Amino acid sequence: MFIPQSFIDDLLARTNIIDVLSQSLTLKKRGSNYICCCPFHNEKTPSFSVSQTKQIYKCFGCGQSGNVLSFLMDYSHLTYIEAIEFLAKFHGMEVPREQNNRNSKNNEYAAKNKAKNETYEKLTAVMQKAADYYYSQLKQSAEAINYCKERGISGQIAKFFHLGFAPDGWNNLKALCDNDMEKYNKNDDLLLAGLTIQHEEKKQRYDRFRSRLMIPIFDTKGKIIAFGGRILSKANQHNSEMQQHQAKYLNSPETPIFVKGQGLFGLYQAKNFIRQNNEEIIVCEGYLDVIMLKQFGIDNAIATLGTATTSQQIRLLLRYAKSVIFCFDGDEAGRRAAVRAMTNALSEIADDKILQFAFLPQDEDPDSFVQKFGAEKFREFLHNPQKTLTLSKFFMQHLQNQNQNQNFDASTAEGRSQILNEAKNLLPLMQKSPLLKIQLIKQVAEITQFSEEEIRKFCESNKSQKSKYQQYQQYQQYQPNQQIQQNISPPKTFIPKKFEKNISIEFLILKILLHYPNLLFDENLEVASFPPNSEAQLLLSNLQNIALTNFDVESAKNSQKFYEVVNNFFDNSCDTNTKKLKTYFEKIKFNSQDLPLKDFQADCFYFHQLLNNLKNGEQRIWQKQRINELQQKLKQNLISENEKLEFLDLLRMQSQQK
């Protein structure tokens, strides 16, 4: 389905740009135009001019210009379709969709999209009602108020973040159902939104959150999509079978409107300040860190949602700011979180963006630090080059200290090999920052005593010696994962029988992605999860870049069109290594015309199961086999120095998994 151009033209003709922009800006009339300070850069003298007659705007300071649609896209970070839908809603109009005869599956997509939007509106309305209820309960709870005072949270900040309190009791949310237990037990919206839990034996429902400080999580549109619940004290924990009630934090489960790896706490509250003041973004690990920083006048802090920083979150951050500082605790867990963030950032960072990593002193977090030393000291700490590392510095530091417990001595051949071995896993991820990648290759060359060309070739092909991940991939070909065969039944129309036994997990995942291009932006899909430097990883990286730059996956979601775009890319590529990937791509594309898409939900479930196996189960199978091989070599005194290091690494990984 597509939006007729005639409707867009009519919509623009009905719209007065002054009416729309004045909702976000303070416009003053000067002559025939309206002026204000530019919302896209920091200035004191107004240079942003809006013409009512021409229905355009222009800033004579930074050069930003456009019409009402481009303003909504640049200022509110909406897509083109979302901007049209916003204007239509502004005028009380419904956006028409017409069928494109070339895309027969668009009707199905339009229906699913409509259902998705209806679910979003319905569930966010329920979440808002719940948030209002929790907010009213906070005012009535002396215990919750005292906890906020102890933590230093003022009433003004509690109101700003719409903090609330879930009182003790199992069915308090029946207040949203006219205090009727029958309505409460039948309210599927509460269940679907993750606010209630179904008791399987008693066939009754109960509140998920009890005796907790409730912290609403907003999406970028300002709708509440989830909650973070903070236990007030250990004394309040129930002697219940529910183990999650003993946790310090209890977060909403993933729902149709909430995916942990896609959102960011505090971004909605901070985005206008960040944009208007051209500020960087400070990324913390906890909700209360953001709340306390806001109380001390630091308005540009956000937090991840109880998970490691994902590539999708980083992509979202870089839409709002050119500079991002990750502020982690100074302990080992903080370092591990930073490494994960850096790895996921490599595939998203562009040459015109800046990422930095700050590590607070031991036993300090942003909350405690700012309360002890104040906002100014916190800002000084973040901008101290001795305390805060740029992405490139942290990258090089990580190469020489890959497992936190062992420094790799660059003065020895073994140490340089270890450094280069890790570099080859990370450098190929940097598809969007060629200039930064070149500089990092130079730095790696300096410490490893290899030439830049040798490093580049090693990272791109690495044919001279198979990496352990490539060995694992070969092993996988001969002994498919038993867990997949026992627990997961892929759709019969999806994989031809002759391929079922020997097909690899990466191959299956890429196959699904070619049928559902929109899954390329799934928050659980990470380039780093694929065997480094493998054909599968390189192809995935290329597919994501193609989807981002050349193809509107969100509006089309049409696999046949996506095939054409990818084919075009391979045909027109001058890069030798990229051309070699076409053969691998062609293998994945087999019988594409004979595999109709019948059940997206089943395929999507299978897709996520495959990702979980790739990240968790499959690697352990290979590890066990490889450890046995190296043990035999060790007994026979045939093991090399590099293999000894590999053996120690594998044993360490195995013990951590246990």
Tab-separated table of N, CA and C in Angstrom, residues 476-481 485 495-504:
chain	number	residue	atom	x	y	z
A	476	GLN	N	29.770	-27.532	12.845
A	476	GLN	CA	28.321	-27.390	12.856
A	476	GLN	C	27.696	-28.021	11.612
A	477	GLN	N	28.409	-27.944	10.497
A	477	GLN	CA	27.898	-28.518	9.254
A	477	GLN	C	27.732	-30.034	9.388
A	478	TYR	N	28.653	-30.682	10.127
A	478	TYR	CA	28.614	-32.138	10.216
A	478	TYR	C	27.754	-32.638	11.359
A	479	GLN	N	27.656	-31.840	12.437
A	479	GLN	CA	26.842	-32.261	13.575
A	479	GLN	C	25.881	-31.138	13.936
A	480	PRO	N	24.731	-31.083	13.300
A	480	PRO	CA	23.763	-30.011	13.566
A	480	PRO	C	23.329	-30.017	15.026
A	481	ASN	N	22.953	-28.860	15.486
A	481	ASN	CA	22.550	-28.715	16.885
A	481	ASN	C	21.336	-29.581	17.203
A	485	GLN	N	16.767	-29.581	16.588
A	485	GLN	CA	15.967	-30.657	16.030
A	485	GLN	C	14.901	-31.137	17.021
A	495	ILE	N	12.108	-24.653	4.483
A	495	ILE	CA	13.392	-25.251	4.119
A	495	ILE	C	13.177	-26.530	3.316
A	496	PRO	N	13.699	-26.615	2.112
A	496	PRO	CA	13.608	-27.858	1.347
A	496	PRO	C	14.259	-28.998	2.122
A	497	LYS	N	13.699	-30.206	2.022
A	497	LYS	CA	14.170	-31.344	2.818
A	497	LYS	C	15.641	-31.658	2.581
A	498	LYS	N	16.077	-31.493	1.350
A	498	LYS	CA	17.458	-31.874	1.047
A	498	LYS	C	18.477	-30.987	1.752
A	499	PHE	N	18.044	-29.848	2.287
A	499	PHE	CA	18.971	-28.944	2.975
A	499	PHE	C	18.848	-29.035	4.496
A	500	GLU	N	17.822	-29.708	5.002
A	500	GLU	CA	17.531	-29.650	6.437
A	500	GLU	C	18.675	-30.170	7.304
A	501	LYS	N	19.374	-31.219	6.876
A	501	LYS	CA	20.370	-31.858	7.733
A	501	LYS	C	21.661	-31.072	7.813
A	502	ASN	N	22.076	-30.480	6.702
A	502	ASN	CA	23.410	-29.876	6.663
A	502	ASN	C	23.401	-28.356	6.750
A	503	ILE	N	22.256	-27.774	6.973
A	503	ILE	CA	22.166	-26.312	6.932
A	503	ILE	C	22.667	-25.721	8.255
A	504	SER	N	23.359	-24.598	8.211
A	504	SER	CA	23.902	-23.973	9.424
A	504	SER	C	22.922	-22.949	9.979
